[in-house]
Short mmCIF file of C-alpha atoms and ligand atoms in Angstrom, two decimals:
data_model
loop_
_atom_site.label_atom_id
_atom_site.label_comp_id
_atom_site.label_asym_id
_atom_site.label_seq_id
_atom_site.Cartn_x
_atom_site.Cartn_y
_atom_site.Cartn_z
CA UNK A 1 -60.90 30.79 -76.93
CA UNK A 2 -57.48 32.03 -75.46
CA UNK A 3 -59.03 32.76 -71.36
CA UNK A 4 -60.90 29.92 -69.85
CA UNK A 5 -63.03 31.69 -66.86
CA UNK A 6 -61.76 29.81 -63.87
CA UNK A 7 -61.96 30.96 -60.38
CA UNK A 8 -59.42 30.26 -57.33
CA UNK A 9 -60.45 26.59 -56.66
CA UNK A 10 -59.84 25.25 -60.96
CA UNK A 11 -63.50 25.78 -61.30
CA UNK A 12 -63.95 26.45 -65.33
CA UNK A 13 -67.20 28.69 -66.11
CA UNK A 14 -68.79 27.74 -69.09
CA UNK A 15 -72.71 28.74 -68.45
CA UNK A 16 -74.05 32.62 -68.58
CA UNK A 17 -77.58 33.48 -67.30
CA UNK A 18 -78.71 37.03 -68.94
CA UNK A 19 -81.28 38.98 -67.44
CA UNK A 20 -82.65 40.70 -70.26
CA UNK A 21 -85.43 42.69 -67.14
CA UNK A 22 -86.62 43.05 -63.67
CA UNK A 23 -90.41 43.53 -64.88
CA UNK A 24 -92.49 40.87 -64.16
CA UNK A 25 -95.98 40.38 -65.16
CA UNK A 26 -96.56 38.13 -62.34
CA UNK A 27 -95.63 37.89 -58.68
CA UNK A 28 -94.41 34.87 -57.11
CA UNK A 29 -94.29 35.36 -53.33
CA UNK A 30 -91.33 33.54 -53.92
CA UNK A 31 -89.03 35.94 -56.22
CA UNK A 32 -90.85 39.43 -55.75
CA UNK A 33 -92.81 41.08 -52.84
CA UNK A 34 -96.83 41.21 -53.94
CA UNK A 35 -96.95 45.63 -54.56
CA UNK A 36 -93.96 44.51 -57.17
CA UNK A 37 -90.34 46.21 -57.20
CA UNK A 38 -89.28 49.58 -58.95
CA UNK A 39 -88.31 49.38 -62.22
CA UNK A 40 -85.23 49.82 -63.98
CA UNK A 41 -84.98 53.56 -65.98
CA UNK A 42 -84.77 52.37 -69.81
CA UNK A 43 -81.77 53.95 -69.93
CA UNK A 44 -80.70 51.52 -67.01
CA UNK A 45 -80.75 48.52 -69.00
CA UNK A 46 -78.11 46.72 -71.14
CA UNK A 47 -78.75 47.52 -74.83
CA UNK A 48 -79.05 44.22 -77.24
CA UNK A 49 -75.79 45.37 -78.51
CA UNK A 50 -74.28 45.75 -75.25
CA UNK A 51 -75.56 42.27 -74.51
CA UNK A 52 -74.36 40.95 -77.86
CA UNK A 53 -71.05 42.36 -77.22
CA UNK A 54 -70.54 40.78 -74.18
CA UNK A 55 -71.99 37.18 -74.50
CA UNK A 56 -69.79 37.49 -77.71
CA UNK A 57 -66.43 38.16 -75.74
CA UNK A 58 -67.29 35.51 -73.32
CA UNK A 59 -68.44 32.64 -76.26
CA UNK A 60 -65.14 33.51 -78.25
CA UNK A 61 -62.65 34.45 -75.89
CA UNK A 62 -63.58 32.99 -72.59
CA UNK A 63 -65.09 29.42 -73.78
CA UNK A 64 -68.66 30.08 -72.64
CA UNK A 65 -70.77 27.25 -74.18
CA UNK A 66 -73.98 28.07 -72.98
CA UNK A 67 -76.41 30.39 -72.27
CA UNK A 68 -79.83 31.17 -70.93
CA UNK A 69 -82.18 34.11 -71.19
CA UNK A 70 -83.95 35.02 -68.26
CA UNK A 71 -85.47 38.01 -65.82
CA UNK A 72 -87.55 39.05 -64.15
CA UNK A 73 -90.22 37.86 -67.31
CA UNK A 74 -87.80 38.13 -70.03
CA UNK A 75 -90.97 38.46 -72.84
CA UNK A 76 -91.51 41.67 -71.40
CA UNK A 77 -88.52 42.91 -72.95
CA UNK A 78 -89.42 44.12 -76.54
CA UNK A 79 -88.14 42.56 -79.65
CA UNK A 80 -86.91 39.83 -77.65
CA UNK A 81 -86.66 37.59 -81.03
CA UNK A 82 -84.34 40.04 -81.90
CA UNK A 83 -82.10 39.61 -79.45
CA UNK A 84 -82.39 36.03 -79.64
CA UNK A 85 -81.53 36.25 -83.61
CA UNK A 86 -78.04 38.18 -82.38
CA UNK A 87 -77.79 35.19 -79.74
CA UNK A 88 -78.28 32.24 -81.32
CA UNK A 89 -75.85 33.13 -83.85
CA UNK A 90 -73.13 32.82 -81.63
CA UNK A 91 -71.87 28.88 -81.39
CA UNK A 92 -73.98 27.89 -78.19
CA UNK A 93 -76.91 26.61 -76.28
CA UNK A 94 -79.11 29.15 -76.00
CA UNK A 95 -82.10 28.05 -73.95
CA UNK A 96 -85.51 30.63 -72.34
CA UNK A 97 -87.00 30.75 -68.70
CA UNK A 98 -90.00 32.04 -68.94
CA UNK A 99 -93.17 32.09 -67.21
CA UNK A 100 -95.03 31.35 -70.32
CA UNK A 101 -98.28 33.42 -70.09
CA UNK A 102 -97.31 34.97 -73.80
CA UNK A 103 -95.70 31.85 -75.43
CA UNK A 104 -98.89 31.35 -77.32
CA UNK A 105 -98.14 34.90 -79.51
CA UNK A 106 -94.28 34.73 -79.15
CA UNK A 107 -93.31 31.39 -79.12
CA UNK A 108 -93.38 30.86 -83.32
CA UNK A 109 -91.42 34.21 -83.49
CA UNK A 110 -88.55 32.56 -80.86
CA UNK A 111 -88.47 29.58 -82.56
CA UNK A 112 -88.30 31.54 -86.09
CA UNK A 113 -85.49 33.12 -84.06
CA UNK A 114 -83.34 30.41 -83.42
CA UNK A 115 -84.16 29.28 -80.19
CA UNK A 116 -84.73 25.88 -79.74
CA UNK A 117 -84.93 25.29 -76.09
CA UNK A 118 -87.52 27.03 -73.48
CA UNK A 119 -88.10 26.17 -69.49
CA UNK A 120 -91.67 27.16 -68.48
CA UNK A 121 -92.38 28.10 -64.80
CA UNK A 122 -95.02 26.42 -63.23
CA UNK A 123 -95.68 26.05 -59.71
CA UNK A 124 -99.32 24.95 -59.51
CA UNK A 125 -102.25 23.00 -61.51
CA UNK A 126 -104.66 24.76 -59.85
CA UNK A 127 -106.34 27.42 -61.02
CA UNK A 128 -107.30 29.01 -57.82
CA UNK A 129 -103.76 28.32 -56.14
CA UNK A 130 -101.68 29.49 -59.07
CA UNK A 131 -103.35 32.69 -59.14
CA UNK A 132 -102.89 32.98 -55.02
CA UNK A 133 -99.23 32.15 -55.86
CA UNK A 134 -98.83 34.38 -58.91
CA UNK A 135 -101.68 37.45 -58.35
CA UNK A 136 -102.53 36.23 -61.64
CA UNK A 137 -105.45 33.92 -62.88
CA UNK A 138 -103.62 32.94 -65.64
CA UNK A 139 -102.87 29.13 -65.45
CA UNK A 140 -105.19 28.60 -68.45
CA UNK A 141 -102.79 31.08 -70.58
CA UNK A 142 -99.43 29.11 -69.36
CA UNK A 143 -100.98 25.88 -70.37
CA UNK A 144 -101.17 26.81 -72.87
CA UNK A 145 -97.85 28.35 -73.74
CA UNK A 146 -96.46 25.49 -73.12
CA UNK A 147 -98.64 23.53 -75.94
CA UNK A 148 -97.35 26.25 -78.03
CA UNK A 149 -94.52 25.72 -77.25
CA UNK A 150 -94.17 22.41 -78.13
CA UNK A 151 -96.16 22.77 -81.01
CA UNK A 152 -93.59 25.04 -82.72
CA UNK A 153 -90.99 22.15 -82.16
CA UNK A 154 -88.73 23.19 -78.66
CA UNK A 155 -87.34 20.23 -77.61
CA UNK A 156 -86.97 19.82 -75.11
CA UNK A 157 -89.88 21.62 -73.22
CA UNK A 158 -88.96 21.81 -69.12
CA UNK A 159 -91.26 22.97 -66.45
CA UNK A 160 -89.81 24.86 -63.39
CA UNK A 161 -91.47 23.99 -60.41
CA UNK A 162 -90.10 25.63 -57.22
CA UNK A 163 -91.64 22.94 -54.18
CA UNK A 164 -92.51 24.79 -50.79
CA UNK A 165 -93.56 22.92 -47.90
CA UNK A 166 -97.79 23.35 -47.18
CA UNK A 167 -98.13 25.60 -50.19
CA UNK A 168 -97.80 23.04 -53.47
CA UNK A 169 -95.67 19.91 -52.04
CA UNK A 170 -99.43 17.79 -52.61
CA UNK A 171 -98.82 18.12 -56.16
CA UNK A 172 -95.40 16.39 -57.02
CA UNK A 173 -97.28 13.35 -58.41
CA UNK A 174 -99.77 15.40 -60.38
CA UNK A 175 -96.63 16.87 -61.73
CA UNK A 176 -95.14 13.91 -62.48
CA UNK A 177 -98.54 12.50 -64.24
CA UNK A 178 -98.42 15.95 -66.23
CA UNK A 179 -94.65 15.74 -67.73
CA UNK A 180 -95.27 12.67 -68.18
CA UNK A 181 -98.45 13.46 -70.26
CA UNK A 182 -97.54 16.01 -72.44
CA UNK A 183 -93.75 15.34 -72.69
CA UNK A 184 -91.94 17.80 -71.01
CA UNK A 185 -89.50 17.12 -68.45
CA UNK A 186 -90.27 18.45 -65.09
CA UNK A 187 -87.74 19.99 -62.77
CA UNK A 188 -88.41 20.26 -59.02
CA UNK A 189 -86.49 23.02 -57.77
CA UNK A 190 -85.78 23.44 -53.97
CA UNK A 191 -86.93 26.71 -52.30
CA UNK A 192 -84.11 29.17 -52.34
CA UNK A 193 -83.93 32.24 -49.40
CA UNK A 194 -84.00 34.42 -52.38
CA UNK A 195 -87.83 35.83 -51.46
CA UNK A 196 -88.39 39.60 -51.08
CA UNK A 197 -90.32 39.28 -48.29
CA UNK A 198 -87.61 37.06 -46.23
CA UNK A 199 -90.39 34.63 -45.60
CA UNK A 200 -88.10 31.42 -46.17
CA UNK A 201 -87.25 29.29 -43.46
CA UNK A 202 -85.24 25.89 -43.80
CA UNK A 203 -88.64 23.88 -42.60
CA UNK A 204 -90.22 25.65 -46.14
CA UNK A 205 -87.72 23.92 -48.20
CA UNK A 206 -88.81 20.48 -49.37
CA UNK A 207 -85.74 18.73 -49.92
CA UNK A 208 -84.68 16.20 -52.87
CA UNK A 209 -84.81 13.12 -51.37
CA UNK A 210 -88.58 13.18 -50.41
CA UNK A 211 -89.31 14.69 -53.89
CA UNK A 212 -88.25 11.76 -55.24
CA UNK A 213 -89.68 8.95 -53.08
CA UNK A 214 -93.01 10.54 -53.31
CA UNK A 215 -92.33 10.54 -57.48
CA UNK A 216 -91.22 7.06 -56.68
CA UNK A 217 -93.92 5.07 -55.14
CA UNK A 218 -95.99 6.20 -57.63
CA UNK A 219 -94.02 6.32 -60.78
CA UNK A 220 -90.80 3.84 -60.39
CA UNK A 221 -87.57 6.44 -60.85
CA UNK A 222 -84.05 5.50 -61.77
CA UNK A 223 -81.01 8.20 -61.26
CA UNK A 224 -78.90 9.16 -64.25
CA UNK A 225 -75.49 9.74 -64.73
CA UNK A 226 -74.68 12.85 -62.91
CA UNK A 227 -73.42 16.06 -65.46
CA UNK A 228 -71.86 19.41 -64.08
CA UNK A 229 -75.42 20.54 -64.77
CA UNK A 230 -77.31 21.81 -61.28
CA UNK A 231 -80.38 19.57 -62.20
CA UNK A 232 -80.05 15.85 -60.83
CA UNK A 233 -81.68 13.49 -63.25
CA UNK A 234 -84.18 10.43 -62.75
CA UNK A 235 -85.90 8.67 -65.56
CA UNK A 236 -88.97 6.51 -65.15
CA UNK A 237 -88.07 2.99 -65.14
CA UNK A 238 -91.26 2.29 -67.58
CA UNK A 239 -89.63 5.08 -70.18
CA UNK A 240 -91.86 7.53 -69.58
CA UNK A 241 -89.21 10.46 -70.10
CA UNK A 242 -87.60 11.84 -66.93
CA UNK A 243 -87.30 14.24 -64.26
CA UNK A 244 -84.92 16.60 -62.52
CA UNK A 245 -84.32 17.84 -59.22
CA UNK A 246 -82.10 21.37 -58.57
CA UNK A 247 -81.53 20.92 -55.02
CA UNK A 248 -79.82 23.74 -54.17
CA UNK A 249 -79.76 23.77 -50.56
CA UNK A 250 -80.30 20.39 -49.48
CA UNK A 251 -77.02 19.18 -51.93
CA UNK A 252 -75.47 22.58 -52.48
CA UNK A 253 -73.47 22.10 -56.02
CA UNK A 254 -71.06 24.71 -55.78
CA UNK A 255 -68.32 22.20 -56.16
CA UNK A 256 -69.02 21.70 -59.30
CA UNK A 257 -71.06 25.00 -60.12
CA UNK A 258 -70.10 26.45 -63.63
CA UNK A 259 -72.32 29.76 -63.85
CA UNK A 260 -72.24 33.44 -63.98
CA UNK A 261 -74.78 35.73 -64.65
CA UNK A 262 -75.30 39.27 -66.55
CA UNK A 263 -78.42 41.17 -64.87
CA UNK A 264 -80.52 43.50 -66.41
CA UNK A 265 -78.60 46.79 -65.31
CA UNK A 266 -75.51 45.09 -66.59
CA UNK A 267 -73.79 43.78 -63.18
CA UNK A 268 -71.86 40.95 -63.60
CA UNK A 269 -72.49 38.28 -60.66
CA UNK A 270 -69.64 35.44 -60.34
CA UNK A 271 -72.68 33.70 -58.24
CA UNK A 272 -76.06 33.82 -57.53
CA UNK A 273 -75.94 34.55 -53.97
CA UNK A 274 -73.02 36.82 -54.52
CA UNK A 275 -72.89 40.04 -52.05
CA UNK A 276 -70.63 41.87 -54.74
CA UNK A 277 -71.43 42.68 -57.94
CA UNK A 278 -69.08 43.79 -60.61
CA UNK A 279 -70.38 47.16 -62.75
CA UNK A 280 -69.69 46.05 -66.56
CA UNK A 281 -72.15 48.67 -67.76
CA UNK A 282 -70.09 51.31 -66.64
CA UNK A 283 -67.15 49.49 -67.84
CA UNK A 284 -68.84 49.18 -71.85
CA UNK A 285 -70.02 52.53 -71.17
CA UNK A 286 -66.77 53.83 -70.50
CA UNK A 287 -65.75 53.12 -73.93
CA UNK A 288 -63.39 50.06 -72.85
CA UNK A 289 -61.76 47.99 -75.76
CA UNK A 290 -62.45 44.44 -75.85
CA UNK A 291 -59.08 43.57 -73.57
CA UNK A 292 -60.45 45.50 -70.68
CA UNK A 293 -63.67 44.14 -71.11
CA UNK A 294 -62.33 40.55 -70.84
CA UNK A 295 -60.35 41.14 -67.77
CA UNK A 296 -62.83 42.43 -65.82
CA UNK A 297 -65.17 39.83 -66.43
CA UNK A 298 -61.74 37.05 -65.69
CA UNK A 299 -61.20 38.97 -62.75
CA UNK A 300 -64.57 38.47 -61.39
CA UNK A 301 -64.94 35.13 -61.85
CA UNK A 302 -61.16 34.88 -59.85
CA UNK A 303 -62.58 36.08 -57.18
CA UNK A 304 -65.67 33.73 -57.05
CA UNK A 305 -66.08 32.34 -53.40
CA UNK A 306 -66.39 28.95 -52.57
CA UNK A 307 -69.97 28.62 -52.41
CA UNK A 308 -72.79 29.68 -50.41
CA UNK A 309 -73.70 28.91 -46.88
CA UNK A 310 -77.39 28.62 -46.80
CA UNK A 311 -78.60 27.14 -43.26
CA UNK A 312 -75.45 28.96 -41.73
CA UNK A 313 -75.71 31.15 -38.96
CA UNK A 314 -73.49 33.61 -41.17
CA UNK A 315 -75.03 33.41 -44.66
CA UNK A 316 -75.98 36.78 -46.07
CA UNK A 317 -78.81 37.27 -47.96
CA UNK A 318 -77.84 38.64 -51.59
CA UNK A 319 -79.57 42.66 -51.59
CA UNK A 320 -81.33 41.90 -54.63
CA UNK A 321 -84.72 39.40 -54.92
CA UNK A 322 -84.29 36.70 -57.72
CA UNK A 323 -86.85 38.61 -60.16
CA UNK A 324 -83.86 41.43 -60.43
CA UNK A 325 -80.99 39.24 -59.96
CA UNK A 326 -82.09 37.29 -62.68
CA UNK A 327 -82.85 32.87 -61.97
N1 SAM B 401 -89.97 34.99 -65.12
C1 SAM B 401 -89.27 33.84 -65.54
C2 SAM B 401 -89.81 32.60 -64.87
O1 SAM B 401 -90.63 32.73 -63.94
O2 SAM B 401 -89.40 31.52 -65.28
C3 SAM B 401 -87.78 33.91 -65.38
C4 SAM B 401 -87.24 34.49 -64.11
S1 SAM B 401 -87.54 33.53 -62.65
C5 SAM B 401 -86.75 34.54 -61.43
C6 SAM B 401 -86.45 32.17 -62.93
C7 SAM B 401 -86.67 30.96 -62.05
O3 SAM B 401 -86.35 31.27 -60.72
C8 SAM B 401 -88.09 30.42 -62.03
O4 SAM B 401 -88.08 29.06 -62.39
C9 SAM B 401 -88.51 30.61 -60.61
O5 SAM B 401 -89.41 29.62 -60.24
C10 SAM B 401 -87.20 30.52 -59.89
N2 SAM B 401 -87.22 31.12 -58.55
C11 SAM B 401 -87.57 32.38 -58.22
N3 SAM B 401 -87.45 32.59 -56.89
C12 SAM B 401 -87.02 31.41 -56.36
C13 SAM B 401 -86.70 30.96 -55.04
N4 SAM B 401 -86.81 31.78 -53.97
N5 SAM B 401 -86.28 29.68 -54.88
C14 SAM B 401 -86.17 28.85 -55.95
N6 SAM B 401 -86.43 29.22 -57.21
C15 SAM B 401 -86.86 30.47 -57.42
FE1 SF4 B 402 -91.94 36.89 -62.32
FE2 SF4 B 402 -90.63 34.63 -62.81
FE3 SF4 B 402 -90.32 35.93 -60.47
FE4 SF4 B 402 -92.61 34.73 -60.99
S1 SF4 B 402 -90.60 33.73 -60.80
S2 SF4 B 402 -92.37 36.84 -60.14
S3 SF4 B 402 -92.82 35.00 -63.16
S4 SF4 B 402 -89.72 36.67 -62.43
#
């Protein structure tokens, strides 16, 4: 490593999301409006060598230590083991987010991969409401994904849940119970305005601290040491395996945020509410040598921001929904 990524306030960048697509098999009212988004052309989207080539530069040159493969639903994406195989080669944490409706056929091929870590998105343990939230009456088929999942060995196993007020906030102790059950570790993600249909407001966002007192009086919590990771960690007092919180906008963790992110079309985002993005597809496309490669992605990251300004009067929606920026 010879270019640490840091941005104008000594913040060091260590973690890279890649969007590997902006197709989604589902559609959370949350991340993508319900008659779905236009797709990328083919010929839009990184290659897996382009995508090699980059995480490369950025694991050996710019110290990135981990990195996470996401989307839109990034099993869409074909011969996603293969991509995984060029991944997990590199020396880091590679880790999925999926929404697990196929991890019953693809999880052993992952694993076989080299993946060892996978975050399942979950948002419901209702059949009925999971298929309001998702247009899809698949909760049976994410179940059991996640079985799968753990079957094949992932360890650890998380489950995404993103808590909105009067929509699933009734089930954060049945969520609880359920990590608890099958051994995953639940994380209870704030509600970000990152909808394509602009329906967030701040009195939709169900923030950490009620989370965990309604966890609480049911299941005694304890915090853990805080890491530079976004999640904030409880464990059950009775050692019944823990929980997270990514509270976003309630304790915005720009401060100590450590991410950039590669989406699908190859943009390079020094934040996930970024306005700007930076066009490294044109750059690798350009024929650009490794040097110029690595500068533009440095120079993005030096021009990071300080951090967002959700609940601001002047906070700008990003253009892009999360299912194309990539979560
Ligand atoms: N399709 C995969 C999935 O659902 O896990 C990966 C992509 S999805 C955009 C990544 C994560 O972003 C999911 O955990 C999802 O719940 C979360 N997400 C999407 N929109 C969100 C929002 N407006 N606020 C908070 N989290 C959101
Ligand atoms: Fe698709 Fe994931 Fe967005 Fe749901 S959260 S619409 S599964 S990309």
């Amino acid at each position: 490593m010879n270019r640490p990524l840091v941005d104008g306030f000594g913040r060091v960048h260590r973690d890279l999301r890649i969007s590997v697509t902006d197709r989604c098999n589902f559609r959370c009212g949350y991340c993508m409006p319900a008659e779905g988004l236009d797709w990328l052309p083919r010929g839009d989207l990184l290659t897996f060598e382009e995508i090699e080539r980059v995480a490369r530069l950025l694991v050996e040159r710019h110290g990135i230590d981990s990195i996470r493969l996401t989307g839109g639903e990034p099993t869409l994406r074909a011969n996603l083991p293969e991509l995984v195989r060029l991944l997990a080669a590199l020396d880091v944490d590679l880790a999925l987010t999926t929404n697990g409706a196929t991890l019953r056929v693809l999880a052993p091929r992952l694993r076989a991969a080299g993946l060892r870590r996978i975050n399942v998105s979950l948002d419901s343990l209702y059949p009925e409401r999971f298929a309001e939230l998702t247009l899809r009456d698949d909760l049976p088929r994410v179940l059991d994904g996640i079985d799968a999942a753990l079957e094949v060995g992932f360890d650890p196993v998380k489950v995404n849940v993103v808590v909105m007020r009067g929509v699933n906030d009734d089930e954060l102790v049945d969520f609880a119970r359920f990590g608890r059950e099958r051994g995953v570790v639940v994380r209870f993600i704030e509600f970000m305005p990152l909808d394509a249909d602009e329906a967030w407001s701040d009195r939709s966002v169900v923030g950490q601290d009620e989370i965990v007192s309604a966890i609480h009086a049911a299941f005694p919590l304890e915090p853990v040491e805080r890491s530079s990771a976004p999640a904030t960690r409880f464990r059950y007092a009775d050692g019944g395996g823990e929980i997270g919180v990514v509270a976003s906008v309630t304790r915005k963790f720009c401060d100590t945020c450590d991410r950039v992110r590669l989406t699908a079309d190859g943009q390079f985002r020094n934040c996930l509410f970024a306005v700007d993005e930076f066009d490294l597809r044109g750059v690798l496309r350009s024929g650009a040598g490794d040097d110029e490669l690595s500068s533009v992605l440095a120079g993005a990251v030096a021009a990071k921001w300080a951090g967002h300004g959700i609940g601001h009067v002047d906070f700008i929606r990003p253009a892009r929904s999360m299912s194309q920026i990539g979560g």
